[in-house]
């Protein structure tokens, strides 16, 4: 099968959008951004064996390839709009492309995100998306906006994707088939089909002072907010949300380590003034997504945690 036949199979799956003047098929796409909006642009690459186990099902690879990019847009408070896909494939395999497209376009259609171009080459399996979103002038959620005294919040149940990865690495879970254990299956889904927190990111415009998506673990990603905002972060380790699925497979200390050091969850970590607490609780109810207050921004630098080692027990993590 030739390259153009593969591209045709992908083009057949990409839907329409009024602001796509010209999509797949010409030398470049033509897009009409809305007046008064900034473009938010991000790129993320997934390499087989590095960013996902080689035995991962193509539909799951498709979903995740787009999810990690939509998550970056969510973390900016941007509305996902369009993007491109650079595919490097070991062989031109129509069945693989169709299965990949099942996962990729399932997520794209959920968010009215349109694939408008890309590139297809032969090589080891690698998938790279460049995604564009829109955010009103001045309304983006940046890493550098936190203020001393702001609360630190985390969405959802972080640590579950890392838990699945650790179970897979020790041979206790197969990524390519459903797990018999319901708790394991929940963890596996969180690794393979992360939910980009798009609705949350949009709702946090005007509420959050800074935001980041958790791809490398809470410590590392909160550390980015602290560094870019020129201050420190104090984590209340006892406040970290540890899901039942996480606690079903790991003891408390390991579960907390999954949250702190495990990436791949794509939850949003954000800061907001204490005056925003009640509005954030209302938002959590509306979105049916837990939002948990896990610390406070403070003068200094780096991320430190307290609470677990008893009175006076501080742990300096980074920075
Ligand atoms: P060119 O040689 O001008 O770069 P190509 O033959 O590579 O054009 O691509 C033809 C059209 O198909 C272009 O519109 C390109 O954006 C699109 N395309 C190529 N690969 C992909 C892909 N993996 N996903 C989506 N669109 C693609
Ligand atoms: Mg080309």
Coordinates of C-alpha atoms and ligand atoms in Angstrom, one line a residue:
X1 CA 0.0 0.0 0.0
X2 CA 1.4 3.4 -1.0
X3 CA 1.7 6.5 1.1
X4 CA -1.2 8.3 -0.7
X5 CA -3.6 5.4 0.0
X6 CA -2.8 5.6 3.7
X7 CA -3.4 9.4 3.6
X8 CA -6.7 8.8 1.9
X9 CA -7.8 6.4 4.7
X10 CA -7.0 9.1 7.2
X11 CA -8.6 11.9 5.2
X12 CA -11.8 9.8 5.0
X13 CA -12.1 9.9 8.8
X14 CA -11.4 13.6 9.4
X15 CA -14.7 15.5 9.7
X16 CA -15.6 19.1 8.7
X17 CA -15.4 22.4 10.6
X18 CA -16.6 25.8 9.3
X19 CA -13.3 27.5 10.0
X20 CA -11.3 25.0 8.0
X21 CA -11.0 26.8 4.6
X22 CA -8.9 23.9 3.1
X23 CA -8.0 20.6 4.9
X24 CA -6.0 17.6 4.0
X25 CA -5.0 17.3 0.3
X26 CA -3.1 20.5 -0.7
X27 CA 0.4 21.6 0.1
X28 CA -0.8 23.4 3.3
X29 CA -4.1 23.7 5.1
X30 CA -5.9 27.1 5.3
X31 CA -7.6 28.0 8.6
X32 CA -9.7 31.0 9.7
X33 CA -9.0 31.8 13.3
X34 CA -11.8 33.8 15.1
X35 CA -11.4 37.5 15.8
X36 CA -10.1 38.4 19.2
X37 CA -8.5 35.0 19.8
X38 CA -4.9 34.0 20.3
X39 CA -3.7 30.8 18.7
X40 CA -2.3 28.3 21.2
X41 CA 0.2 25.9 19.5
X42 CA 1.7 22.7 20.9
X43 CA 3.4 19.6 19.7
X44 CA 4.0 16.2 21.3
X45 CA 5.6 13.1 19.9
X46 CA 5.0 9.5 21.1
X47 CA 7.7 6.9 20.2
X48 CA 7.0 3.2 20.5
X49 CA 8.8 1.6 23.4
X50 CA 9.6 5.0 24.9
X51 CA 6.2 6.6 25.4
X52 CA 4.0 3.5 25.2
X53 CA 4.8 -0.2 25.4
X54 CA 5.3 -1.7 22.0
X55 CA 2.4 -4.2 22.5
X56 CA -0.1 -1.3 22.9
X57 CA -3.2 -1.7 20.7
X58 CA -3.2 0.8 17.7
X59 CA -6.6 2.3 18.7
X60 CA -5.2 3.1 22.2
X61 CA -2.1 4.6 20.6
X62 CA -4.3 6.8 18.4
X63 CA -6.3 8.0 21.4
X64 CA -3.2 8.8 23.4
X65 CA -1.4 10.5 20.6
X66 CA -4.1 13.1 20.4
X67 CA -4.9 13.2 24.2
X68 CA -1.5 14.3 25.2
X69 CA -1.8 17.3 22.8
X70 CA -5.3 18.2 23.8
X71 CA -4.1 18.1 27.4
X72 CA -1.5 20.8 26.6
X73 CA -4.2 23.0 25.1
X74 CA -6.5 22.4 28.2
X75 CA -3.7 23.4 30.5
X76 CA -3.5 26.8 28.6
X77 CA -7.3 27.3 28.8
X78 CA -7.5 27.0 25.0
X79 CA -10.3 25.5 23.0
X80 CA -9.0 22.7 20.8
X81 CA -9.5 23.4 17.1
X82 CA -7.2 21.9 14.5
X83 CA -3.9 20.1 14.0
X84 CA -1.5 18.0 12.0
X85 CA -0.2 14.4 12.4
X86 CA 3.3 13.3 11.4
X87 CA 3.3 9.5 11.2
X88 CA 6.4 7.4 10.9
X89 CA 5.4 3.7 10.3
X90 CA 7.6 0.6 9.8
X91 CA 5.3 -0.6 7.0
X92 CA 2.2 0.7 5.2
X93 CA -0.5 -1.4 7.0
X94 CA -4.1 -0.4 6.3
X95 CA -5.5 -2.4 9.2
X96 CA -3.1 -0.7 11.6
X97 CA -4.0 2.7 10.2
X98 CA -7.8 2.0 10.5
X99 CA -7.5 0.9 14.1
X100 CA -5.2 3.8 15.0
X101 CA -7.8 6.1 13.4
X102 CA -10.6 4.6 15.5
X103 CA -9.0 5.8 18.7
X104 CA -7.6 9.0 17.3
X105 CA -10.8 10.3 15.7
X106 CA -13.0 9.1 18.6
X107 CA -11.3 11.7 20.7
X108 CA -11.0 14.3 18.0
X109 CA -14.8 14.1 17.4
X110 CA -15.5 14.5 21.1
X111 CA -13.8 17.9 21.0
X112 CA -14.7 19.0 17.4
X113 CA -10.9 19.0 16.7
X114 CA -10.1 18.6 13.1
X115 CA -7.0 17.0 11.5
X116 CA -6.0 19.3 8.6
X117 CA -2.7 17.9 7.4
X118 CA 0.4 16.0 8.2
X119 CA 3.2 13.9 6.9
X120 CA 3.6 10.1 6.4
X121 CA 7.0 8.5 6.3
X122 CA 8.6 5.1 6.7
X123 CA 10.6 4.5 9.9
X124 CA 10.3 3.1 13.4
X125 CA 6.8 3.7 14.9
X126 CA 6.5 7.3 16.0
X127 CA 3.5 9.7 16.1
X128 CA 3.7 13.4 16.3
X129 CA 0.8 15.9 16.5
X130 CA 0.9 19.6 16.3
X131 CA -2.3 21.0 17.8
X132 CA -3.8 24.4 17.6
X133 CA -6.3 25.9 19.9
X134 CA -7.9 29.3 20.5
X135 CA -8.0 31.4 23.6
X136 CA -9.4 35.0 24.0
X137 CA -6.7 37.7 24.2
X138 CA -5.2 37.7 27.7
X139 CA -7.2 34.8 29.0
X140 CA -4.6 32.0 28.7
X141 CA -3.7 29.9 31.7
X142 CA 0.1 30.3 32.0
X143 CA 2.7 28.7 34.3
X144 CA 4.0 32.1 35.5
X145 CA 0.9 33.6 37.1
X146 CA 0.9 32.1 40.6
X147 CA 0.9 34.4 43.6
X148 CA 2.2 33.8 47.1
X149 CA -0.7 32.5 49.2
X150 CA -2.6 30.9 46.3
X151 CA -4.0 27.5 46.9
X152 CA -2.7 24.5 44.8
X153 CA -5.3 22.3 43.3
X154 CA -5.2 19.0 41.4
X155 CA -8.0 17.5 39.3
X156 CA -9.2 13.9 39.3
X157 CA -7.3 10.9 40.6
X158 CA -3.7 11.3 39.7
X159 CA -1.1 8.5 39.9
X160 CA -3.3 5.9 38.3
X161 CA -1.5 5.8 35.0
X162 CA 1.8 5.5 36.7
X163 CA 0.3 2.7 38.8
X164 CA -0.7 0.8 35.6
X165 CA 2.8 1.3 34.2
X166 CA 4.4 -0.1 37.3
X167 CA 2.0 -3.1 37.3
X168 CA 2.8 -3.7 33.7
X169 CA 6.6 -3.5 34.3
X170 CA 6.3 -6.1 37.0
X171 CA 4.2 -8.4 34.8
X172 CA 1.0 -8.0 36.8
X173 CA -1.0 -6.4 34.0
X174 CA -1.1 -6.7 30.2
X175 CA -1.6 -3.4 28.4
X176 CA -2.9 -5.1 25.2
X177 CA -6.0 -6.8 26.8
X178 CA -8.6 -6.0 29.4
X179 CA -7.6 -6.9 33.0
X180 CA -9.8 -9.4 34.8
X181 CA -9.5 -7.3 38.0
X182 CA -11.8 -4.2 37.9
X183 CA -9.3 -2.0 39.8
X184 CA -6.5 -3.0 37.4
X185 CA -8.7 -2.3 34.4
X186 CA -9.4 1.2 35.7
X187 CA -5.7 1.8 36.1
X188 CA -5.0 0.4 32.6
X189 CA -7.6 2.6 31.0
X190 CA -6.1 5.7 32.7
X191 CA -2.7 4.8 31.2
X192 CA -4.0 4.0 27.7
X193 CA -7.0 6.4 27.4
X194 CA -6.2 9.5 29.4
X195 CA -8.9 12.1 29.5
X196 CA -7.6 15.5 28.5
X197 CA -9.3 18.0 31.0
X198 CA -10.5 20.3 28.2
X199 CA -13.8 21.4 29.9
X200 CA -11.9 22.1 33.1
X201 CA -9.2 24.2 31.4
X202 CA -11.9 26.3 29.7
X203 CA -13.8 26.8 33.0
X204 CA -10.6 27.9 34.8
X205 CA -10.2 31.0 32.6
X206 CA -10.4 33.9 35.0
X207 CA -10.3 31.7 38.0
X208 CA -6.9 29.9 38.0
X209 CA -3.7 32.1 38.4
X210 CA -1.5 29.4 36.8
X211 CA -1.9 25.9 35.4
X212 CA 0.0 22.9 34.1
X213 CA -0.9 19.4 32.9
X214 CA 0.6 16.6 34.9
X215 CA 2.6 14.6 32.3
X216 CA 5.8 14.0 34.3
X217 CA 4.5 13.7 37.9
X218 CA 3.1 16.2 40.3
X219 CA 6.5 17.2 41.8
X220 CA 8.0 17.9 38.4
X221 CA 5.0 19.7 36.9
X222 CA 4.1 21.8 40.0
X223 CA 7.8 22.6 40.1
X224 CA 7.4 24.2 36.7
X225 CA 4.7 26.5 38.1
X226 CA 6.9 27.4 41.1
X227 CA 9.9 28.1 38.9
X228 CA 8.1 30.1 36.3
X229 CA 6.2 32.1 38.9
X230 CA 9.4 32.7 40.9
X231 CA 8.3 31.2 44.2
X232 CA 8.0 27.9 46.1
X233 CA 5.2 25.4 46.6
X234 CA 4.2 23.6 49.8
X235 CA 2.4 20.3 49.3
X236 CA 0.2 18.8 52.1
X237 CA 1.1 15.2 51.4
X238 CA -1.9 13.9 53.5
X239 CA -4.2 15.8 51.3
X240 CA -3.2 14.1 48.0
X241 CA -6.2 12.2 46.6
X242 CA -5.4 8.5 46.5
X243 CA -8.1 6.6 44.5
X244 CA -9.5 3.3 45.6
X245 CA -8.1 1.6 42.5
X246 CA -4.6 3.0 43.4
X247 CA -5.0 1.9 47.0
X248 CA -6.2 -1.5 45.9
X249 CA -2.9 -2.3 44.3
X250 CA -0.3 -0.3 46.3
X251 CA 0.3 0.6 49.9
X252 CA -0.1 4.2 50.9
X253 CA 3.5 5.2 50.5
X254 CA 3.7 3.6 47.0
X255 CA 0.4 5.1 46.0
X256 CA 1.6 8.6 47.0
X257 CA 4.8 8.0 45.1
X258 CA 2.7 7.3 42.0
X259 CA 1.1 10.7 42.4
X260 CA 4.3 12.6 43.1
X261 CA 6.6 11.0 40.6
X262 CA 4.5 9.1 38.1
X263 CA 3.5 11.0 35.0
X264 CA 1.1 10.2 32.2
X265 CA -2.2 11.1 34.0
X266 CA -2.9 14.4 32.2
X267 CA -4.7 15.9 35.2
X268 CA -4.5 19.6 35.6
X269 CA -2.6 21.1 38.5
X270 CA -3.4 24.8 39.0
X271 CA -3.2 27.6 41.5
X272 CA -6.0 30.0 42.6
X273 CA -6.6 32.6 45.2
X274 CA -8.2 31.3 48.4
X275 CA -11.2 33.5 47.6
X276 CA -12.0 31.1 44.7
X277 CA -12.5 28.0 46.9
X278 CA -16.3 28.0 46.8
X279 CA -16.5 28.7 43.0
X280 CA -14.1 25.8 42.5
X281 CA -16.3 23.4 44.6
X282 CA -19.3 24.4 42.4
X283 CA -17.2 23.8 39.3
X284 CA -16.2 20.3 40.6
X285 CA -19.9 19.4 41.0
X286 CA -20.8 20.8 37.6
X287 CA -18.0 18.8 35.8
X288 CA -18.4 15.8 38.1
X289 CA -14.7 15.9 38.5
X290 CA -13.0 16.0 41.9
X291 CA -10.9 19.1 42.5
X292 CA -8.7 18.7 45.6
X293 CA -6.8 21.4 47.4
X294 CA -3.3 20.0 48.1
X295 CA -1.1 22.9 49.2
X296 CA -0.2 26.5 49.0
X297 CA 2.3 28.7 47.1
X298 CA 4.9 30.4 49.2
X299 CA 8.0 32.6 49.1
X300 CA 11.2 30.7 48.2
X301 CA 11.7 28.1 45.6
X302 CA 11.1 24.5 44.8
X303 CA 8.5 22.1 46.0
X304 CA 8.3 20.8 49.5
X305 CA 5.9 18.4 51.2
X306 CA 4.8 18.1 54.8
X307 CA 2.3 16.0 56.7
X308 CA 3.4 12.5 56.2
X309 CA 6.4 12.2 58.5
X310 CA 4.7 13.8 61.4
X311 CA 5.1 17.1 63.2
X312 CA 8.0 19.1 61.8
X313 CA 8.8 16.6 59.2
X314 CA 9.5 18.4 56.0
X315 CA 10.7 16.9 52.8
X316 CA 12.5 19.0 50.3
X317 CA 11.8 17.6 46.8
X318 CA 13.2 19.8 44.2
X319 CA 14.4 23.3 43.2
Ligands
LIG1 P1 3.7 17.2 0.3 O1 4.5 16.4 -0.5 O2 3.3 18.5 -0.4 O3 4.2 17.5 1.7 P2 2.2 15.0 1.0 O4 2.1 14.1 -0.2 O5 3.1 14.6 2.0 O6 2.3 16.5 0.5 O7 0.7 15.0 1.7 C1 -0.4 15.2 0.9 C2 -1.5 15.8 1.8 O8 -1.8 14.9 2.8 C3 -1.1 17.1 2.5 O9 -2.3 17.9 2.6 C4 -0.7 16.6 3.8 O10 -0.9 17.6 4.8 C5 -1.6 15.4 4.0 N1 -1.0 14.4 4.9 C6 0.1 13.6 4.7 N2 0.2 12.8 5.7 C7 -0.8 13.0 6.6 C8 -1.1 12.4 7.8 N3 -0.4 11.4 8.4 N4 -2.3 12.8 8.4 C9 -3.0 13.8 7.9 N5 -2.7 14.4 6.7 C10 -1.6 14.0 6.1
LIG2 MG1 5.1 15.2 2.6

